[in-house]
């Protein structure tokens, strides 16, 4: 045994080196089980992580006795292992998350103490290695996800470019053969297949189709599997099909079908265009509105961009998207919806000069091309006119219909590469306009593109923020304005990204809602806050915790159950918790939200309306909903000046009065000066929060703050 | 010349036959002759063929199968010398046949190009369905392939603790160019071939080497599967030669020291006992040792042996094998004896070894001189070098 003892540091190095060389946790555990059994000349080696048998050697191809192995506790002993027999066993554990054990079993003799010490070292090393590997695996997964997103973006960009090329060929009346080749080649490239054929009925020789194809290996058999087919029309009549042979060893997915259809539509366009001028006109115009379609618009835009002109901002594109069209269309019916679109087209045209182009891109998307738009103001003026024109009520099928328009504007500046880039810029600006609150216009600035990329980055990072421990909760005390004593605490979510730094909740919460991560984040924050509340209430049982919840959370039918479970877990009564909701939620969600709130109220939980006064909640909603508190938005508090004669406290006064009448508390947010506090108190507002009293603070400082602010435990 | 021994009980029997085959032309006839002697007209469950690399293994196999029957499971390889009873040396074909109702045999082969671990697992898959009380997996593999630990790991992962692993590396009479393996009528290269043996009677395994440690231990500070790069953080060859007492500046032209280096294996201290690794070459350019299966971090000793100590290893292997049969006499024994031991013992020593084996075991013995041995009956390791491994069937 002297040897074993002398050698243990080297054996440990040998073991850890070999285990750490593995790429994933499973193979590291496998290697550890194997090497440990070899090091101790044992028949059996096993690794248990959590309560699960991760790896075992010694049982051959028979299933290892997982239960017996998992039952072996750290230390030395004897165990009966199926397939091996009664064996001496030694086990050593590690505590890193997740905890685990390394087990060896030997038939012919027991384990000496120094062997057990070596096993302990190995187990610790394995625990560390598994944790490191897990971190690396997470890192690798994230990198792969980034890569995938980048590739998807590039793929979409490629599709756009190829389609634009084809559209350009069609609009420039390139030879038909050339256009059709471009279509089959483009489809083959994007689908990643060997062969795409265009099969057409030949009017002169029925029964013998004309076939145009690409990359066709002469006589080579097509791979097995179902081909993908998309119809091609000439003048609206079926005239043939675009056929893609299945990819080598693969199958098509629905996205492939859409893609082939897009190419088939272009083939239809080209063929129709080639047949007659009439057909060409049809092919380039929107059937419903008679406006130019995207292809014609793009062609004209290309020409406008290519034409040499003096001065900047000669070309401008407006991207017009109707607001609420889908809802209107659903309620008035599709035929009436079509009529509405025709009427919108007419109003847009009415805002333009001769020579400007208005086009419909499909659905409720329109575009306007302004040439010779000499100043920025003129494109923006046209946009304002269009918004105004569309906003006016429409009379459709005897009903009054209201829609709106959001418009993105982009200019053909020196920096713009081509039509597609200009259109994309206008599209991005349109989304910005929508975000700013429908019925508006926005002009493209490069920061919008950056914002899109940043958002993609944030989305990815946010998916794993909870798991990586990047989120935290800070606490801002709520006080009684009369004496400044604390009454409660508001929990505020913070995200610290390793490279982006602190990301504001106003930035990341909407993203979390969009990508469906808000549920997990909200649950986590609620749990943190309740844990903190339970701790703080041991000495201050009167303390209440306020937690912000998003509309998405409230919409989840499970939400009241989750709240109840969290309260139970931390031993909190319902009245210890206030849930803060935004007032817009009452309006947007009011049907379902009412039922949800009543279930929450049944738990004893209070409901506060956050940022009150900034939205447009009607009194009617306030009456319907079981709201306990109104929080006065900081913007109104800021308007209260130091001098009572100068400031504007009309809004605050109204809200406080409203609260009094409806029997709700009012709490002022963002109080920064003693004058504001005094004025609020004079107006009848009894509670508040803000830097004047305390800034939001991390959990570990909250207790100390409470101690100095309210040293006496009031309940005592 | 034919030498015949048949022994057996009412249930099981082992026959060993051999014939001279010093060139390709002699292969088929020698195969037929050795097989006829081993089988003696009975119906064997398994035929093992150990053939000199000087003859054509494919031709040997044709001869053997013509005699033993084309459906008989057949396994074999080329050697660094053959053993059949008291006949020991080069240029033979040796056939070991076993049969009888208490036996169950399956065979398999795998390509080392698929990776040694995968090959070990695939070869061991023939154990599936063998459920006799005593089980062993016999493995023959390309002895020039370094990194056998992985083959053994692969085999153990499928066979488990209840199956003894035993076998040896195919040789080529120290030419170190190429070896061949045989599975059925197929001659393979770079392969592992395996026979799963299930028996109603005990199967015994014995291991002995007879090498002893010299001097202080050394730590392997850098190694790969095939080579030791540094010992005690110095170029491995320099440290090794210095420990052997070589003067400074020994280079590749110094034949004496090169041979002396090759006749000193390394001993690895393991909890279950010592394992030996042969140094099969020295690299004067890289200053490294060609010595596989020595993990980085291992503590090793330079080992020394002489005819006497190595012969003592023979006795140890016999005792251990007989003890593991638990008092049942063997009906036959397969020997995997390292080529390094043959070198050290010389012709007289190997003849003496054959006498010891025959006397002590009292049963027919057939086998070959190997490039590395496999034996696992306890623990999970099974790689050996410069060692004699005996497989006995009761």
mmCIF file of N, CA and C in Angstrom, chain A residues 37-116:
data_model
loop_
_atom_site.group_PDB
_atom_site.id
_atom_site.type_symbol
_atom_site.label_atom_id
_atom_site.label_comp_id
_atom_site.label_asym_id
_atom_site.label_seq_id
_atom_site.Cartn_x
_atom_site.Cartn_y
_atom_site.Cartn_z
ATOM 1 N N UNK A 37 -12.203 3.080 -11.710
ATOM 2 C CA UNK A 37 -12.177 1.621 -11.528
ATOM 3 C C UNK A 37 -10.788 1.089 -11.853
ATOM 4 N N UNK A 38 -10.143 1.656 -12.867
ATOM 5 C CA UNK A 38 -8.804 1.176 -13.222
ATOM 6 C C UNK A 38 -7.783 1.543 -12.149
ATOM 7 N N UNK A 39 -7.860 2.773 -11.651
ATOM 8 C CA UNK A 39 -6.885 3.220 -10.659
ATOM 9 C C UNK A 39 -6.908 2.335 -9.413
ATOM 10 N N UNK A 40 -8.095 1.904 -9.021
ATOM 11 C CA UNK A 40 -8.206 1.132 -7.785
ATOM 12 C C UNK A 40 -8.252 -0.371 -8.054
ATOM 13 N N UNK A 41 -8.020 -0.744 -9.296
ATOM 14 C CA UNK A 41 -8.090 -2.142 -9.673
ATOM 15 C C UNK A 41 -9.444 -2.720 -9.239
ATOM 16 N N UNK A 42 -10.456 -1.906 -9.426
ATOM 17 C CA UNK A 42 -11.806 -2.282 -9.009
ATOM 18 C C UNK A 42 -12.604 -2.749 -10.225
ATOM 19 N N UNK A 43 -13.573 -3.629 -9.985
ATOM 20 C CA UNK A 43 -14.405 -4.111 -11.088
ATOM 21 C C UNK A 43 -15.392 -3.030 -11.537
ATOM 22 N N UNK A 44 -15.822 -2.222 -10.569
ATOM 23 C CA UNK A 44 -16.908 -1.285 -10.862
ATOM 24 C C UNK A 44 -16.469 0.141 -10.572
ATOM 25 N N UNK A 45 -16.832 1.040 -11.474
ATOM 26 C CA UNK A 45 -16.680 2.472 -11.234
ATOM 27 C C UNK A 45 -18.007 3.113 -11.602
ATOM 28 N N UNK A 46 -18.459 4.099 -10.823
ATOM 29 C CA UNK A 46 -19.739 4.731 -11.150
ATOM 30 C C UNK A 46 -19.715 6.191 -10.741
ATOM 31 N N UNK A 47 -20.470 6.995 -11.496
ATOM 32 C CA UNK A 47 -20.608 8.414 -11.177
ATOM 33 C C UNK A 47 -22.093 8.713 -11.005
ATOM 34 N N UNK A 48 -22.420 9.310 -9.868
ATOM 35 C CA UNK A 48 -23.813 9.680 -9.592
ATOM 36 C C UNK A 48 -23.880 11.202 -9.504
ATOM 37 N N UNK A 49 -24.749 11.811 -10.291
ATOM 38 C CA UNK A 49 -24.907 13.274 -10.252
ATOM 39 C C UNK A 49 -26.341 13.562 -9.837
ATOM 40 N N UNK A 50 -26.493 14.397 -8.826
ATOM 41 C CA UNK A 50 -27.820 14.593 -8.242
ATOM 42 C C UNK A 50 -28.223 13.248 -7.654
ATOM 43 N N UNK A 51 -29.331 12.708 -8.093
ATOM 44 C CA UNK A 51 -29.709 11.361 -7.647
ATOM 45 C C UNK A 51 -29.733 10.396 -8.809
ATOM 46 N N UNK A 52 -29.027 10.774 -9.873
ATOM 47 C CA UNK A 52 -29.112 9.986 -11.094
ATOM 48 C C UNK A 52 -27.773 9.305 -11.367
ATOM 49 N N UNK A 53 -27.836 8.059 -11.785
ATOM 50 C CA UNK A 53 -26.622 7.342 -12.170
ATOM 51 C C UNK A 53 -26.211 7.858 -13.542
ATOM 52 N N UNK A 54 -25.076 8.552 -13.596
ATOM 53 C CA UNK A 54 -24.653 9.205 -14.848
ATOM 54 C C UNK A 54 -23.800 8.249 -15.684
ATOM 55 N N UNK A 55 -22.982 7.422 -15.019
ATOM 56 C CA UNK A 55 -22.122 6.500 -15.757
ATOM 57 C C UNK A 55 -21.751 5.339 -14.850
ATOM 58 N N UNK A 56 -21.586 4.155 -15.442
ATOM 59 C CA UNK A 56 -21.153 2.995 -14.657
ATOM 60 C C UNK A 56 -20.406 2.046 -15.568
ATOM 61 N N UNK A 57 -19.301 1.482 -15.066
ATOM 62 C CA UNK A 57 -18.614 0.430 -15.806
ATOM 63 C C UNK A 57 -18.543 -0.808 -14.926
ATOM 64 N N UNK A 58 -18.421 -1.954 -15.570
ATOM 65 C CA UNK A 58 -18.276 -3.204 -14.842
ATOM 66 C C UNK A 58 -19.462 -4.130 -15.019
ATOM 67 N N UNK A 59 -20.525 -3.612 -15.642
ATOM 68 C CA UNK A 59 -21.729 -4.425 -15.777
ATOM 69 C C UNK A 59 -21.942 -4.908 -17.206
ATOM 70 N N UNK A 60 -20.951 -4.618 -18.064
ATOM 71 C CA UNK A 60 -21.045 -5.060 -19.443
ATOM 72 C C UNK A 60 -22.239 -4.443 -20.128
ATOM 73 N N UNK A 61 -22.865 -5.237 -21.010
ATOM 74 C CA UNK A 61 -23.993 -4.687 -21.748
ATOM 75 C C UNK A 61 -25.292 -4.791 -20.960
ATOM 76 N N UNK A 62 -25.252 -5.430 -19.760
ATOM 77 C CA UNK A 62 -26.454 -5.487 -18.919
ATOM 78 C C UNK A 62 -26.680 -4.119 -18.275
ATOM 79 N N UNK A 63 -27.939 -3.758 -17.992
ATOM 80 C CA UNK A 63 -28.176 -2.461 -17.338
ATOM 81 C C UNK A 63 -27.580 -2.459 -15.934
ATOM 82 N N UNK A 64 -26.871 -1.389 -15.561
ATOM 83 C CA UNK A 64 -26.269 -1.361 -14.219
ATOM 84 C C UNK A 64 -27.347 -1.241 -13.150
ATOM 85 N N UNK A 65 -27.107 -1.786 -11.949
ATOM 86 C CA UNK A 65 -28.101 -1.697 -10.857
ATOM 87 C C UNK A 65 -28.114 -0.286 -10.289
ATOM 88 N N UNK A 66 -28.861 0.609 -10.959
ATOM 89 C CA UNK A 66 -28.822 2.036 -10.625
ATOM 90 C C UNK A 66 -29.232 2.286 -9.178
ATOM 91 N N UNK A 67 -30.267 1.575 -8.753
ATOM 92 C CA UNK A 67 -30.777 1.844 -7.408
ATOM 93 C C UNK A 67 -29.728 1.521 -6.343
ATOM 94 N N UNK A 68 -29.111 0.335 -6.498
ATOM 95 C CA UNK A 68 -28.108 -0.082 -5.508
ATOM 96 C C UNK A 68 -26.918 0.874 -5.528
ATOM 97 N N UNK A 69 -26.514 1.321 -6.719
ATOM 98 C CA UNK A 69 -25.354 2.209 -6.819
ATOM 99 C C UNK A 69 -25.673 3.572 -6.212
ATOM 100 N N UNK A 70 -26.886 4.066 -6.496
ATOM 101 C CA UNK A 70 -27.264 5.382 -5.965
ATOM 102 C C UNK A 70 -27.423 5.351 -4.447
ATOM 103 N N UNK A 71 -27.673 4.148 -3.906
ATOM 104 C CA UNK A 71 -27.869 4.046 -2.461
ATOM 105 C C UNK A 71 -26.541 4.076 -1.704
ATOM 106 N N UNK A 72 -25.416 3.950 -2.409
ATOM 107 C CA UNK A 72 -24.116 3.925 -1.727
ATOM 108 C C UNK A 72 -23.762 5.349 -1.281
ATOM 109 N N UNK A 73 -23.574 5.511 0.035
ATOM 110 C CA UNK A 73 -23.285 6.838 0.594
ATOM 111 C C UNK A 73 -21.777 7.036 0.673
ATOM 112 N N UNK A 74 -21.307 8.266 0.773
ATOM 113 C CA UNK A 74 -19.860 8.500 0.903
ATOM 114 C C UNK A 74 -19.282 7.721 2.090
ATOM 115 N N UNK A 75 -18.102 7.161 1.904
ATOM 116 C CA UNK A 75 -17.450 6.376 2.946
ATOM 117 C C UNK A 75 -17.101 4.998 2.416
ATOM 118 N N UNK A 76 -16.804 4.070 3.345
ATOM 119 C CA UNK A 76 -16.419 2.715 2.958
ATOM 120 C C UNK A 76 -17.508 1.748 3.381
ATOM 121 N N UNK A 77 -17.704 0.671 2.655
ATOM 122 C CA UNK A 77 -18.730 -0.293 3.033
ATOM 123 C C UNK A 77 -18.754 -1.490 2.110
ATOM 124 N N UNK A 78 -19.898 -2.170 2.141
ATOM 125 C CA UNK A 78 -20.074 -3.374 1.330
ATOM 126 C C UNK A 78 -21.439 -3.256 0.652
ATOM 127 N N UNK A 79 -21.529 -3.704 -0.599
ATOM 128 C CA UNK A 79 -22.823 -3.641 -1.284
ATOM 129 C C UNK A 79 -22.982 -4.850 -2.188
ATOM 130 N N UNK A 80 -24.228 -5.280 -2.368
ATOM 131 C CA UNK A 80 -24.519 -6.387 -3.275
ATOM 132 C C UNK A 80 -24.937 -5.790 -4.612
ATOM 133 N N UNK A 81 -24.098 -5.973 -5.610
ATOM 134 C CA UNK A 81 -24.352 -5.346 -6.906
ATOM 135 C C UNK A 81 -24.692 -6.420 -7.930
ATOM 136 N N UNK A 82 -25.891 -6.347 -8.482
ATOM 137 C CA UNK A 82 -26.363 -7.355 -9.436
ATOM 138 C C UNK A 82 -25.398 -7.454 -10.621
ATOM 139 N N UNK A 83 -25.034 -8.676 -10.957
ATOM 140 C CA UNK A 83 -24.147 -8.897 -12.093
ATOM 141 C C UNK A 83 -22.692 -8.933 -11.707
ATOM 142 N N UNK A 84 -22.359 -8.415 -10.512
ATOM 143 C CA UNK A 84 -20.969 -8.417 -10.056
ATOM 144 C C UNK A 84 -20.835 -9.245 -8.778
ATOM 145 N N UNK A 85 -21.755 -9.044 -7.839
ATOM 146 C CA UNK A 85 -21.730 -9.805 -6.601
ATOM 147 C C UNK A 85 -21.557 -8.888 -5.398
ATOM 148 N N UNK A 86 -21.278 -9.492 -4.226
ATOM 149 C CA UNK A 86 -21.084 -8.680 -3.017
ATOM 150 C C UNK A 86 -19.674 -8.114 -3.064
ATOM 151 N N UNK A 87 -19.581 -6.797 -2.992
ATOM 152 C CA UNK A 87 -18.281 -6.152 -3.208
ATOM 153 C C UNK A 87 -18.018 -5.121 -2.126
ATOM 154 N N UNK A 88 -16.718 -4.889 -1.884
ATOM 155 C CA UNK A 88 -16.323 -3.762 -1.033
ATOM 156 C C UNK A 88 -16.540 -2.504 -1.844
ATOM 157 N N UNK A 89 -17.110 -1.476 -1.216
ATOM 158 C CA UNK A 89 -17.328 -0.245 -1.964
ATOM 159 C C UNK A 89 -16.701 0.941 -1.228
ATOM 160 N N UNK A 90 -16.302 1.910 -2.024
ATOM 161 C CA UNK A 90 -15.833 3.182 -1.477
ATOM 162 C C UNK A 90 -16.501 4.268 -2.294
ATOM 163 N N UNK A 91 -16.935 5.338 -1.616
ATOM 164 C CA UNK A 91 -17.577 6.432 -2.332
ATOM 165 C C UNK A 91 -17.122 7.746 -1.741
ATOM 166 N N UNK A 92 -16.994 8.747 -2.601
ATOM 167 C CA UNK A 92 -16.635 10.085 -2.140
ATOM 168 C C UNK A 92 -17.460 11.071 -2.932
ATOM 169 N N UNK A 93 -17.858 12.172 -2.300
ATOM 170 C CA UNK A 93 -18.770 13.101 -2.958
ATOM 171 C C UNK A 93 -18.167 14.476 -3.135
ATOM 172 N N UNK A 94 -18.882 15.301 -3.902
ATOM 173 C CA UNK A 94 -18.544 16.718 -4.011
ATOM 174 C C UNK A 94 -19.832 17.515 -3.832
ATOM 175 N N UNK A 95 -19.664 18.796 -3.462
ATOM 176 C CA UNK A 95 -20.844 19.583 -3.101
ATOM 177 C C UNK A 95 -21.242 20.594 -4.153
ATOM 178 N N UNK A 96 -20.363 20.804 -5.152
ATOM 179 C CA UNK A 96 -20.705 21.807 -6.158
ATOM 180 C C UNK A 96 -22.032 21.448 -6.787
ATOM 181 N N UNK A 97 -22.749 22.490 -7.209
ATOM 182 C CA UNK A 97 -24.045 22.221 -7.845
ATOM 183 C C UNK A 97 -23.840 21.674 -9.251
ATOM 184 N N UNK A 98 -24.446 20.561 -9.657
ATOM 185 C CA UNK A 98 -25.196 19.679 -8.772
ATOM 186 C C UNK A 98 -24.232 18.751 -8.029
ATOM 187 N N UNK A 99 -24.560 18.387 -6.777
ATOM 188 C CA UNK A 99 -23.660 17.519 -6.026
ATOM 189 C C UNK A 99 -23.648 16.106 -6.611
ATOM 190 N N UNK A 100 -22.628 15.354 -6.290
ATOM 191 C CA UNK A 100 -22.560 14.002 -6.845
ATOM 192 C C UNK A 100 -21.582 13.137 -6.068
ATOM 193 N N UNK A 101 -21.414 11.902 -6.541
ATOM 194 C CA UNK A 101 -20.520 10.953 -5.880
ATOM 195 C C UNK A 101 -19.782 10.131 -6.922
ATOM 196 N N UNK A 102 -18.564 9.769 -6.537
ATOM 197 C CA UNK A 102 -17.759 8.854 -7.335
ATOM 198 C C UNK A 102 -17.688 7.564 -6.525
ATOM 199 N N UNK A 103 -18.047 6.450 -7.149
ATOM 200 C CA UNK A 103 -18.147 5.177 -6.429
ATOM 201 C C UNK A 103 -17.250 4.142 -7.106
ATOM 202 N N UNK A 104 -16.507 3.372 -6.301
ATOM 203 C CA UNK A 104 -15.785 2.219 -6.846
ATOM 204 C C UNK A 104 -16.151 0.979 -6.024
ATOM 205 N N UNK A 105 -16.162 -0.181 -6.673
ATOM 206 C CA UNK A 105 -16.488 -1.428 -5.974
ATOM 207 C C UNK A 105 -15.497 -2.496 -6.397
ATOM 208 N N UNK A 106 -14.978 -3.223 -5.400
ATOM 209 C CA UNK A 106 -13.922 -4.202 -5.660
ATOM 210 C C UNK A 106 -14.297 -5.506 -4.982
ATOM 211 N N UNK A 107 -14.078 -6.625 -5.684
ATOM 212 C CA UNK A 107 -14.516 -7.906 -5.148
ATOM 213 C C UNK A 107 -13.536 -8.508 -4.151
ATOM 214 N N UNK A 108 -12.231 -8.426 -4.442
ATOM 215 C CA UNK A 108 -11.306 -9.283 -3.692
ATOM 216 C C UNK A 108 -10.753 -8.683 -2.408
ATOM 217 N N UNK A 109 -10.873 -7.396 -2.190
ATOM 218 C CA UNK A 109 -10.388 -6.831 -0.925
ATOM 219 C C UNK A 109 -10.991 -5.446 -0.686
ATOM 220 N N UNK A 110 -10.946 -5.021 0.564
ATOM 221 C CA UNK A 110 -11.508 -3.729 0.936
ATOM 222 C C UNK A 110 -10.595 -2.582 0.540
ATOM 223 N N UNK A 111 -11.034 -1.347 0.819
ATOM 224 C CA UNK A 111 -10.260 -0.178 0.455
ATOM 225 C C UNK A 111 -9.529 0.360 1.679
ATOM 226 N N UNK A 112 -8.235 0.671 1.490
ATOM 227 C CA UNK A 112 -7.435 1.223 2.581
ATOM 228 C C UNK A 112 -7.756 2.711 2.736
ATOM 229 N N UNK A 113 -7.491 3.270 3.941
ATOM 230 C CA UNK A 113 -7.798 4.696 4.155
ATOM 231 C C UNK A 113 -7.127 5.593 3.105
ATOM 232 N N UNK A 114 -5.860 5.276 2.749
ATOM 233 C CA UNK A 114 -5.196 6.179 1.790
ATOM 234 C C UNK A 114 -5.849 6.097 0.410
ATOM 235 N N UNK A 115 -6.438 4.935 0.099
ATOM 236 C CA UNK A 115 -7.176 4.840 -1.162
ATOM 237 C C UNK A 115 -8.423 5.719 -1.108
ATOM 238 N N UNK A 116 -9.039 5.735 0.069
ATOM 239 C CA UNK A 116 -10.238 6.574 0.223
ATOM 240 C C UNK A 116 -9.887 8.049 0.062
#
